[in-house]
PDB file of C-alpha atoms in Angstrom:
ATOM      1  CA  UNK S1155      13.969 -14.498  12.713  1.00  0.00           C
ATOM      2  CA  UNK S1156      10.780 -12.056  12.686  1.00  0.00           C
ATOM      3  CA  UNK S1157      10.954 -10.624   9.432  1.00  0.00           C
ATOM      4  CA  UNK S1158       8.847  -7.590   7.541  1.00  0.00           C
ATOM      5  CA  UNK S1159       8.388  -7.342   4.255  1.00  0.00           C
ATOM      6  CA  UNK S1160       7.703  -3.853   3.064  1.00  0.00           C
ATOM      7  CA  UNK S1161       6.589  -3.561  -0.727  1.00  0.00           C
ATOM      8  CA  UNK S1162       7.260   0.137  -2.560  1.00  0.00           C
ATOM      9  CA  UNK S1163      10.243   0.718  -0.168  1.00  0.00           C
ATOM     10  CA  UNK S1164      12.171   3.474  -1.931  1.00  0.00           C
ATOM     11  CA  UNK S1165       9.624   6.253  -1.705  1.00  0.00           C
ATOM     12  CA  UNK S1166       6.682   8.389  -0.166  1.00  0.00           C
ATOM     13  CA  UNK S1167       4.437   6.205   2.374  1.00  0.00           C
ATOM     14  CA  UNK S1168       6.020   3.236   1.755  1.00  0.00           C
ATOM     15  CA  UNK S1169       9.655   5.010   2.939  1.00  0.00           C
ATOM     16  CA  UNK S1170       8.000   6.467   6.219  1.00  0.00           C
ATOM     17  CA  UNK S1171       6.916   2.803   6.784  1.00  0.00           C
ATOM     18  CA  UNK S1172      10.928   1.431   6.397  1.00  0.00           C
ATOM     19  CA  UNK S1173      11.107   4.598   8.855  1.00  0.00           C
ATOM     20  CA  UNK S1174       8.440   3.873  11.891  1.00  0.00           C
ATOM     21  CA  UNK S1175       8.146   0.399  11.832  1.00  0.00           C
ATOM     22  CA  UNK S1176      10.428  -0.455  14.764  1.00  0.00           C
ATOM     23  CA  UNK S1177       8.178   1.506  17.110  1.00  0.00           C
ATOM     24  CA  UNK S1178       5.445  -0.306  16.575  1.00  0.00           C
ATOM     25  CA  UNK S1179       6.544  -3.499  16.159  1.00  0.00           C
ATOM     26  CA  UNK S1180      10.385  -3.601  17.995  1.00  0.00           C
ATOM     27  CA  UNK S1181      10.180  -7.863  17.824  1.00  0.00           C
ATOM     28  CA  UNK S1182      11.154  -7.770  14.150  1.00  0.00           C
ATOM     29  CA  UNK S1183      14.727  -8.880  13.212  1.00  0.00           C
ATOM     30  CA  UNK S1184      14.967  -8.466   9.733  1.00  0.00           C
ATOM     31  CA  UNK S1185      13.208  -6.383   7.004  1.00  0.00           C
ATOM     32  CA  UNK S1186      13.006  -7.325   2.991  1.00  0.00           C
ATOM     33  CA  UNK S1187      12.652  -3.944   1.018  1.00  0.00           C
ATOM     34  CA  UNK S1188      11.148  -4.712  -2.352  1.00  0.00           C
ATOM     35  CA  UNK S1189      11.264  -1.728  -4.788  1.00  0.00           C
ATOM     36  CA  UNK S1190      12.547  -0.869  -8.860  1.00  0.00           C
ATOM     37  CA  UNK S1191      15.277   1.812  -7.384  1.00  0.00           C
ATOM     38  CA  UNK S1192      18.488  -0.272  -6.249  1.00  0.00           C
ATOM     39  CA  UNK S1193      20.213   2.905  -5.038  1.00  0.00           C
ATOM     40  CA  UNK S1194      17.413   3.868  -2.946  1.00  0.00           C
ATOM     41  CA  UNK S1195      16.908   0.782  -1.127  1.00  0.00           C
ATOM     42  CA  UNK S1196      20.553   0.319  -0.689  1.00  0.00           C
ATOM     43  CA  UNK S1197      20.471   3.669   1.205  1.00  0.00           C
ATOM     44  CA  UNK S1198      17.352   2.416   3.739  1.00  0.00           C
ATOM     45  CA  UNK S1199      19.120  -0.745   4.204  1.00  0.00           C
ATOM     46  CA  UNK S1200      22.315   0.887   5.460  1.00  0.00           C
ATOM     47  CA  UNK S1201      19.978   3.239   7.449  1.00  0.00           C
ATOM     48  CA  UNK S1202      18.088   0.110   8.966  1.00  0.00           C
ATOM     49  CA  UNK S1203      21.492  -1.648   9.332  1.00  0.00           C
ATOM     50  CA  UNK S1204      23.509   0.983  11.357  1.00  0.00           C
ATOM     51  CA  UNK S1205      20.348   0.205  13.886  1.00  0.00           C
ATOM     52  CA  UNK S1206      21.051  -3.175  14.182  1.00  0.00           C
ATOM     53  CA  UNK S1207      18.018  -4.516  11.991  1.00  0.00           C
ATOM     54  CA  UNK S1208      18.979  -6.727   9.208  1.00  0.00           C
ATOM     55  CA  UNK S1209      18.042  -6.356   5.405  1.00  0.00           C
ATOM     56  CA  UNK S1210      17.491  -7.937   2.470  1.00  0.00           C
ATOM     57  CA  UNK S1211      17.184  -5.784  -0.649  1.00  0.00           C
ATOM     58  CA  UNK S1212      14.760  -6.907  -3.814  1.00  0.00           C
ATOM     59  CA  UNK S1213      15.155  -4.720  -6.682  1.00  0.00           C
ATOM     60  CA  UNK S1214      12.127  -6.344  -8.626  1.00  0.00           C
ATOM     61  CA  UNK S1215       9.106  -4.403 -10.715  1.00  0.00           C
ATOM     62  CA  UNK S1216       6.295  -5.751  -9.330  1.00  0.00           C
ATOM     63  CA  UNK S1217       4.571  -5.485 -13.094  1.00  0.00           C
ATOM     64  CA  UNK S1218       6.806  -8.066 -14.030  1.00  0.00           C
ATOM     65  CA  UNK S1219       5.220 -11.403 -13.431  1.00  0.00           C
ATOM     66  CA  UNK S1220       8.988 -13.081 -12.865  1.00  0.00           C
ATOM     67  CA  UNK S1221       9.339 -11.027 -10.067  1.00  0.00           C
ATOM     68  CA  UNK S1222       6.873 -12.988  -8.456  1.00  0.00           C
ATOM     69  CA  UNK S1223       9.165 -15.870  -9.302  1.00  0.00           C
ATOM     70  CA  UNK S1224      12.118 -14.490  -7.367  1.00  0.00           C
ATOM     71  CA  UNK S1225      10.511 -13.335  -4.384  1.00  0.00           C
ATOM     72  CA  UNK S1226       9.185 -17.038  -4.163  1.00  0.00           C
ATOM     73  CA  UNK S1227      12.712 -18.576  -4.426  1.00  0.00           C
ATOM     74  CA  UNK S1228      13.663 -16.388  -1.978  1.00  0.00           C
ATOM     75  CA  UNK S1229      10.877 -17.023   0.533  1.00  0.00           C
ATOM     76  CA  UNK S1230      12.210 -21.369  -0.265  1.00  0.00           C
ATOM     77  CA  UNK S1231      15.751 -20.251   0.330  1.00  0.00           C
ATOM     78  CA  UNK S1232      15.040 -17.922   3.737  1.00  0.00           C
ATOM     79  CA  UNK S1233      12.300 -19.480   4.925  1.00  0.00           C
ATOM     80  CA  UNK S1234      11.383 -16.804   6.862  1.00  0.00           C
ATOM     81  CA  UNK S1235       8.765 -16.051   9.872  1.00  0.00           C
ATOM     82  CA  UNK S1236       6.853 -13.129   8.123  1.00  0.00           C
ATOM     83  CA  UNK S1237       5.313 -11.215  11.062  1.00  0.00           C
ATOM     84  CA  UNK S1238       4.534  -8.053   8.983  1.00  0.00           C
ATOM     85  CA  UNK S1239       3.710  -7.778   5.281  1.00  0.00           C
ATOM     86  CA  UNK S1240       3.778  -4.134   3.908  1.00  0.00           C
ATOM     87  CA  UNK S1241       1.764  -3.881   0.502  1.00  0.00           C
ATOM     88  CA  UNK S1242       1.944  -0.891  -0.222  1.00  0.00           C
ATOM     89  CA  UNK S1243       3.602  -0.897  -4.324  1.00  0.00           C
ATOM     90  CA  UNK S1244       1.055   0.994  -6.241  1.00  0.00           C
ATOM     91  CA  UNK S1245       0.510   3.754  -9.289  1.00  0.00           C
ATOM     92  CA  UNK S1246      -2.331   6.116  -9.857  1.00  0.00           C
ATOM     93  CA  UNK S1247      -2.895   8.592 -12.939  1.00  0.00           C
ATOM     94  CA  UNK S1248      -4.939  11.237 -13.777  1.00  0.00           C
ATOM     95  CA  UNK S1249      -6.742  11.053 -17.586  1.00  0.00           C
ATOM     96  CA  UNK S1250     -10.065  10.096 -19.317  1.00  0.00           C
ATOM     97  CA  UNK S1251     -10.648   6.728 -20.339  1.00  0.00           C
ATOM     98  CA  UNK S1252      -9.533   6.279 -24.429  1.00  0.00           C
ATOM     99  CA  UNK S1253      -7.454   9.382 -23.820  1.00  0.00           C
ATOM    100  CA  UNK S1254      -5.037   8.508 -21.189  1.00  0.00           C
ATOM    101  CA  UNK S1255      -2.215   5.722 -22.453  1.00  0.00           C
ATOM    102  CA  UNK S1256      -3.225   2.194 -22.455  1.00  0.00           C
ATOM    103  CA  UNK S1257       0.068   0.893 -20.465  1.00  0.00           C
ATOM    104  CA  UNK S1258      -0.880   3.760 -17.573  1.00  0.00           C
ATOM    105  CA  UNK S1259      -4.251   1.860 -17.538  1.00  0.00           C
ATOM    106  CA  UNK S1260      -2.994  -1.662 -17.273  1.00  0.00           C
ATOM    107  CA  UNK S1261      -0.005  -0.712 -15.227  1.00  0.00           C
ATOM    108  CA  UNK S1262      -2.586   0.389 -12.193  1.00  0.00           C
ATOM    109  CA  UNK S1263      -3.926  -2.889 -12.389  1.00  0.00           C
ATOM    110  CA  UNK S1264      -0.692  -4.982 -12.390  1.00  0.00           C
ATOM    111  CA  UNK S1265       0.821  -2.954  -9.855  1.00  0.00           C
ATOM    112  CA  UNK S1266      -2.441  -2.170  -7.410  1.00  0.00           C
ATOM    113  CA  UNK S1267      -3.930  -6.086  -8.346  1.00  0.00           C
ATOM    114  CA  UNK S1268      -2.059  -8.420  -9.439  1.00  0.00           C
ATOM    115  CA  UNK S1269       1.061  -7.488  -7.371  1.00  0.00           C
ATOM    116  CA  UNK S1270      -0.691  -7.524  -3.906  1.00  0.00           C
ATOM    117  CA  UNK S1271      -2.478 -10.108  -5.006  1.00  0.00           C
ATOM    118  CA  UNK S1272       0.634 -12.339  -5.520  1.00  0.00           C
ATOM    119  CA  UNK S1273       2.861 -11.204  -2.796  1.00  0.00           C
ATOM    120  CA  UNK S1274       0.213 -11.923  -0.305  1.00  0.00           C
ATOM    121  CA  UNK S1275      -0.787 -15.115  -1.965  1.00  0.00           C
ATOM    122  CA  UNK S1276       2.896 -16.070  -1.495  1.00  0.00           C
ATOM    123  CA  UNK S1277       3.567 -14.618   2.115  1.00  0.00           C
ATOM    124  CA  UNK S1278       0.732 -16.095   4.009  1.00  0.00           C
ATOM    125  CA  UNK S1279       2.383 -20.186   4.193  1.00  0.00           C
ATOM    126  CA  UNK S1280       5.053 -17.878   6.110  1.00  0.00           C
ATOM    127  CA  UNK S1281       3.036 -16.181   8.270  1.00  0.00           C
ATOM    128  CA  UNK S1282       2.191 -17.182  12.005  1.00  0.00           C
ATOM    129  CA  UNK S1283      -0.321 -16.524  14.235  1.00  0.00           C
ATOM    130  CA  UNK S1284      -0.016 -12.874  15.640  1.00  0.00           C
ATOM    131  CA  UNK S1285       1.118 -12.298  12.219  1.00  0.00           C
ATOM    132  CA  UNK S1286      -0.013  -8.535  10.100  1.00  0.00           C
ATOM    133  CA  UNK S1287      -0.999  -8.095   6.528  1.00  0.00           C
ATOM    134  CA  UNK S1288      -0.810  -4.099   6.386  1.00  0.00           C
ATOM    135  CA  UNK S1289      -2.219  -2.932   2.348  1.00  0.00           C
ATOM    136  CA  UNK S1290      -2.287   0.276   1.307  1.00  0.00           C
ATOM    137  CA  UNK S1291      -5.900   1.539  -0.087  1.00  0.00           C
ATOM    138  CA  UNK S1292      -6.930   5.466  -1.213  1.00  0.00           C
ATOM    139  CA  UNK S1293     -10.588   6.927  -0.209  1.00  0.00           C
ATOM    140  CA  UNK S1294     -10.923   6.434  -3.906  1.00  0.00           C
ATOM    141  CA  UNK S1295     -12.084   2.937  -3.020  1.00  0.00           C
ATOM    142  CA  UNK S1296     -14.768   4.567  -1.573  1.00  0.00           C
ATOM    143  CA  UNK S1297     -16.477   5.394  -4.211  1.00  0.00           C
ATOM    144  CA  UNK S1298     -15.946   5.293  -7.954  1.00  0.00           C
ATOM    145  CA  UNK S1299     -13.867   8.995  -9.168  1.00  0.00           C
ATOM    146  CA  UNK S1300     -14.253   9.609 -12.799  1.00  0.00           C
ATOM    147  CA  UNK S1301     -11.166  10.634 -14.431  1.00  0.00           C
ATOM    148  CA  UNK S1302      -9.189   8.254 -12.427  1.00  0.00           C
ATOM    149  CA  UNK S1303     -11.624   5.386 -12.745  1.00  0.00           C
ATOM    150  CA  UNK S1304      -9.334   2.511 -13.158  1.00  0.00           C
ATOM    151  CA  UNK S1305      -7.556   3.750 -10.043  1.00  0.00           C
ATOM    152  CA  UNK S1306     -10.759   3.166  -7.616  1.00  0.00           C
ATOM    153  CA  UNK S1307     -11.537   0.412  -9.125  1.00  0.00           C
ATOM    154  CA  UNK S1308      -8.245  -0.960  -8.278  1.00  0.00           C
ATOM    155  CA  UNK S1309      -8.303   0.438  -4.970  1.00  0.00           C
ATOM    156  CA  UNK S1310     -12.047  -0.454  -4.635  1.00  0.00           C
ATOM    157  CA  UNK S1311     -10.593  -4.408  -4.671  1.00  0.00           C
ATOM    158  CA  UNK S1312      -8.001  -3.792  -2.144  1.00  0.00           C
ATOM    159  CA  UNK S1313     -10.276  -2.472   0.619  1.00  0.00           C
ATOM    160  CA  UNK S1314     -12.927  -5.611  -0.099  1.00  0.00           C
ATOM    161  CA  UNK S1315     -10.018  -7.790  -0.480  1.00  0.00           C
ATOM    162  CA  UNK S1316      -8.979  -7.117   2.974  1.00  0.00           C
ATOM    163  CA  UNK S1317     -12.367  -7.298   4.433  1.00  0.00           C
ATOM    164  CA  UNK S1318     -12.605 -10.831   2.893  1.00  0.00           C
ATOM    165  CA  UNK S1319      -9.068 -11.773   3.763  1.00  0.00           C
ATOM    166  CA  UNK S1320      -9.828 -10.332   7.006  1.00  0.00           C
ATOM    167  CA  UNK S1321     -11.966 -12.847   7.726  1.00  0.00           C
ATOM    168  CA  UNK S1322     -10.518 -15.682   5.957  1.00  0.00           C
ATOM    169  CA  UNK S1323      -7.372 -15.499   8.002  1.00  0.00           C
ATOM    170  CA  UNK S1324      -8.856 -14.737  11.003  1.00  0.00           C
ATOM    171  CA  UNK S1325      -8.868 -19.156  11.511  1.00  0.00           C
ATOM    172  CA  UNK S1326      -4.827 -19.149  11.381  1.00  0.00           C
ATOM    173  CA  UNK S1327      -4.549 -16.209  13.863  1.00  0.00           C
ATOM    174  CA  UNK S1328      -3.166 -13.418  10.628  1.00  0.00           C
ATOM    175  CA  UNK S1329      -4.893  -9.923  10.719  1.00  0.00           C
ATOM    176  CA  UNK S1330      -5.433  -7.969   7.260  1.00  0.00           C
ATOM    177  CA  UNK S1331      -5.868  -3.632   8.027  1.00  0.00           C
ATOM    178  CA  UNK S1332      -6.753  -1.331   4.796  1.00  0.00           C
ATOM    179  CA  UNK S1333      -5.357   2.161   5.168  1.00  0.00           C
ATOM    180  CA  UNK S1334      -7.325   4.316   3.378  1.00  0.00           C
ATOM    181  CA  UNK S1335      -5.892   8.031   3.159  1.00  0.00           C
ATOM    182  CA  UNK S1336      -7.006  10.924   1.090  1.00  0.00           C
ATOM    183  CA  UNK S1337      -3.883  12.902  -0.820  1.00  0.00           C
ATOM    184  CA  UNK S1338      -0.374  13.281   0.032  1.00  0.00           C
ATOM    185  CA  UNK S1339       2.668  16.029  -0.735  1.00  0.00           C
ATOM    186  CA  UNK S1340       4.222  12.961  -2.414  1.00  0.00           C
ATOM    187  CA  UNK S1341       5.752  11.911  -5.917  1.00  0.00           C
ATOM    188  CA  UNK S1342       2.865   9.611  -6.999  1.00  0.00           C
ATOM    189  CA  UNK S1343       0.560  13.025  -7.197  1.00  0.00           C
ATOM    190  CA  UNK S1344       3.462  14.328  -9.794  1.00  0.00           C
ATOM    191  CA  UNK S1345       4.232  11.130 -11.821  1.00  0.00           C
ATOM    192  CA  UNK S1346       0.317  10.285 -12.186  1.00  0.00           C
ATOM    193  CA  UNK S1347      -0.201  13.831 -13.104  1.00  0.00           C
ATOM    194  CA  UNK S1348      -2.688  14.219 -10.160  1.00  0.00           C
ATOM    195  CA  UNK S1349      -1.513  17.513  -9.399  1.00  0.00           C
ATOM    196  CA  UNK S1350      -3.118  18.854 -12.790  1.00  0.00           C
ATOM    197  CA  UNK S1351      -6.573  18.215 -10.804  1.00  0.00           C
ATOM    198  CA  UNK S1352      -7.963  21.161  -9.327  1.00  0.00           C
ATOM    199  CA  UNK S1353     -10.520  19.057  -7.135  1.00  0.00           C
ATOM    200  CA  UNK S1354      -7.139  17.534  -5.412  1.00  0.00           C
ATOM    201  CA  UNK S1355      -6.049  21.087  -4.438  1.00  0.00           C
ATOM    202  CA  UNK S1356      -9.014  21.872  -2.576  1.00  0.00           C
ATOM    203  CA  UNK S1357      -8.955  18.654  -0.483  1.00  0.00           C
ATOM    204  CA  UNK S1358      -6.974  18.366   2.998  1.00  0.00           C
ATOM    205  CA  UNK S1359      -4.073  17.016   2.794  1.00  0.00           C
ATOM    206  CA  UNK S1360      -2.874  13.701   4.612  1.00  0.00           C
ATOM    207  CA  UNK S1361       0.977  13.677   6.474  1.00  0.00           C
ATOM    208  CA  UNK S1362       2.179  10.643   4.685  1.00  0.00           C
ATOM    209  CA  UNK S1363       4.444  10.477   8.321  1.00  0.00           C
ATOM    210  CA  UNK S1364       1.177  10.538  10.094  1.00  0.00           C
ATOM    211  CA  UNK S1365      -0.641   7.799   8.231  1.00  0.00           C
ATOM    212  CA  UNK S1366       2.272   5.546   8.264  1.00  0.00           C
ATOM    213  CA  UNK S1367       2.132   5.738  11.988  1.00  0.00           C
ATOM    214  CA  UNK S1368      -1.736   5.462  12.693  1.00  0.00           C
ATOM    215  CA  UNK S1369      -1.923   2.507  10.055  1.00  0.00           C
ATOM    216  CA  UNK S1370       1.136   0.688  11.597  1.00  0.00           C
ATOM    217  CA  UNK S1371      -0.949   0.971  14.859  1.00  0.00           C
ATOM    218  CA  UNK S1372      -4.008  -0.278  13.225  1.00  0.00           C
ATOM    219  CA  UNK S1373      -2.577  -2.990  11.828  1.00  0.00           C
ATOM    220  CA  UNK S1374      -0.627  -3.675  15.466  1.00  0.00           C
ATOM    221  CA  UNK S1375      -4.445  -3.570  16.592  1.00  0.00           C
ATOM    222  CA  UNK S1376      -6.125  -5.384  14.387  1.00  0.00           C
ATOM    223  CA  UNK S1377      -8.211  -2.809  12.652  1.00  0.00           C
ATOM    224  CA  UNK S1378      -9.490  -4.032   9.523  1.00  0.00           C
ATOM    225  CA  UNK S1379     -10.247  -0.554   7.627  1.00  0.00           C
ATOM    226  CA  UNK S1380      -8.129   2.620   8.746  1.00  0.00           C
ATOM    227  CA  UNK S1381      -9.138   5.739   7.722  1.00  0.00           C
ATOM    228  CA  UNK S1382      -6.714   9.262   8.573  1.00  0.00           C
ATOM    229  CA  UNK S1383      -8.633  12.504   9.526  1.00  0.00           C
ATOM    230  CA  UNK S1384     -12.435  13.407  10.550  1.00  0.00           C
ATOM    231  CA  UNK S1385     -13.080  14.755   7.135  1.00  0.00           C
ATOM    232  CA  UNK S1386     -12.397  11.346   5.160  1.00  0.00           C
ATOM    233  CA  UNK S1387     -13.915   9.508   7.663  1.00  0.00           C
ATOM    234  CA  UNK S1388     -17.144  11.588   6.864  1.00  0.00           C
ATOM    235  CA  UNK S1389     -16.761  10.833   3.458  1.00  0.00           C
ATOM    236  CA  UNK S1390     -16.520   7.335   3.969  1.00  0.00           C
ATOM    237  CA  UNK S1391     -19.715   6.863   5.781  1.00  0.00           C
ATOM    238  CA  UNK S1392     -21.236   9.595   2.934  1.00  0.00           C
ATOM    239  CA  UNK S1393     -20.254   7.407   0.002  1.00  0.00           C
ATOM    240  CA  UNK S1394     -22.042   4.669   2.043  1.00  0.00           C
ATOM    241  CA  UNK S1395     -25.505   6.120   2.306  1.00  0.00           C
ATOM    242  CA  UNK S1396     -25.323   7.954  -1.312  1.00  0.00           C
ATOM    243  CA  UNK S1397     -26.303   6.379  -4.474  1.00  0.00           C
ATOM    244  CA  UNK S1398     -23.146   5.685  -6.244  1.00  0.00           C
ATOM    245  CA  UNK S1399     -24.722   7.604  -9.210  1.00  0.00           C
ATOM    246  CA  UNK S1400     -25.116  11.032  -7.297  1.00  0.00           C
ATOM    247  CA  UNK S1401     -21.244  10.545  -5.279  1.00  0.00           C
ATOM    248  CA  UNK S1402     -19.569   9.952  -8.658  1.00  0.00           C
ATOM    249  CA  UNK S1403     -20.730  13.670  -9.896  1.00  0.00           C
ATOM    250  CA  UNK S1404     -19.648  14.847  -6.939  1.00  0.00           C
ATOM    251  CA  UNK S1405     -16.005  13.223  -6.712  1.00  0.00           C
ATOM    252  CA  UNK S1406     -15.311  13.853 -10.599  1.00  0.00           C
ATOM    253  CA  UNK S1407     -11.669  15.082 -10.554  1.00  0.00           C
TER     254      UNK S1407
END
């Protein structure tokens, strides 16, 4: 049974993904929903159900390393065909560095890290040729942006971790696609106190519905980085030609 797995379920992108995924890839069967919120999930999966796609519902916090652990002895139990992997769990705040919270600091880098790290790490025996790794990346990795520095880091090692996985799975016939978007009207701008920017409220917007639509194409394609709108796709190729130095002063939020 063709099976997605779909990481950060309950909210925001990763709940327009649950939403559009069928249209882009109709073959799968079944679809795991890993997220903290229980009640949410347990909506989607009736949603996804009354369609006639099957779910399986994984409460876990990704933080927690024994989550890991229990999506692995699921994976042993199911055994399923994994034909698109969703990583798209992640956390971003807003704060200097020494003044900001220590656990917001290390959470970004369990959550946007370790997590992907570990899910993917544990998806891929599952995975087929024709198979999709799909992770979720931020135009912060396209450049360092002081006052959320651990955040590009973080993102900074998704998008070069797909490049190299890109290429490292291109032998066993498994794609890897970064989506890279610039802000969205979602929670994670409120809970990471992003909205208290006022850099973020001059910058266009992204349609989280959009982006989970062009990346599920890319990834259908085979598109290693995706990048929504002509203005962040500028910015890109800017931060590529300017001396980190001189971008960082100008993406200081």
């Amino acid at each position: 049974m063709k099976t997605a797995v779909i990481t950060g379920a309950s909210s925001g992108l990763g709940r327009e993904f649950v939403r559009q995924f069928y249209s882009v890839f109709p073959e799968i069967e079944r679809v795991w929903l890993i997220a903290r919120r229980t009640d949410r999930l347990q909506e989607l999966a009736e949603q996804l159900e009354e369609k006639g796609i099957s779910t399986l519902t994984l409460p876990l916090d990704l933080c927690d390393t024994m989550s890991f652990t229990a999506y692995q002895e699921h994976l042993v139990e199911e055994q399923p065909e994994i034909a698109l992997l969703v990583n798209n769990a992640g956390c971003g705040y807003l704060g200097n560095i020494g003044e900001i919270d220590t656990v917001s600091q290390t959470r970004m880098i369990d959550l946007n890290l370790r997590a992907l790290t570990a899910i993917t790490n544990l998806s891929v025996p599952y995975m087929d040729k024709g198979s999709r790794i799909l992770n979720v990346s931020s135009i912060a990795s396209f450049c360092p942006t002081p006052r959320m520095t651990v955040y590009s880091a973080t993102k900074a090692y998704v998008s070069a971790y797909t490049i190299g996985a890109a290429e490292e799975l291109k032998a066993k016939g498994i794609t890897v696609t970064a989506v890279c978007p610039g802000p969205m009207a979602t929670e994670f701008l409120a809970v990471g106190h992003v909205v208290d920017s006022r850099p973020f409220e001059l910058l266009p917007y992204c349609d989280q519905v959009q982006v989970a639509g062009g990346a599920l194409r890319a990834a259908r394609a085979g598109q290693t980085i995706y990048t929504p709108r002509l203005f962040y796709k500028f910015y890109r190729l800017l931060a590529k030609l300017t001396p980190a130095k001189l971008m960082v002063k100008l993406t200081k939020t």
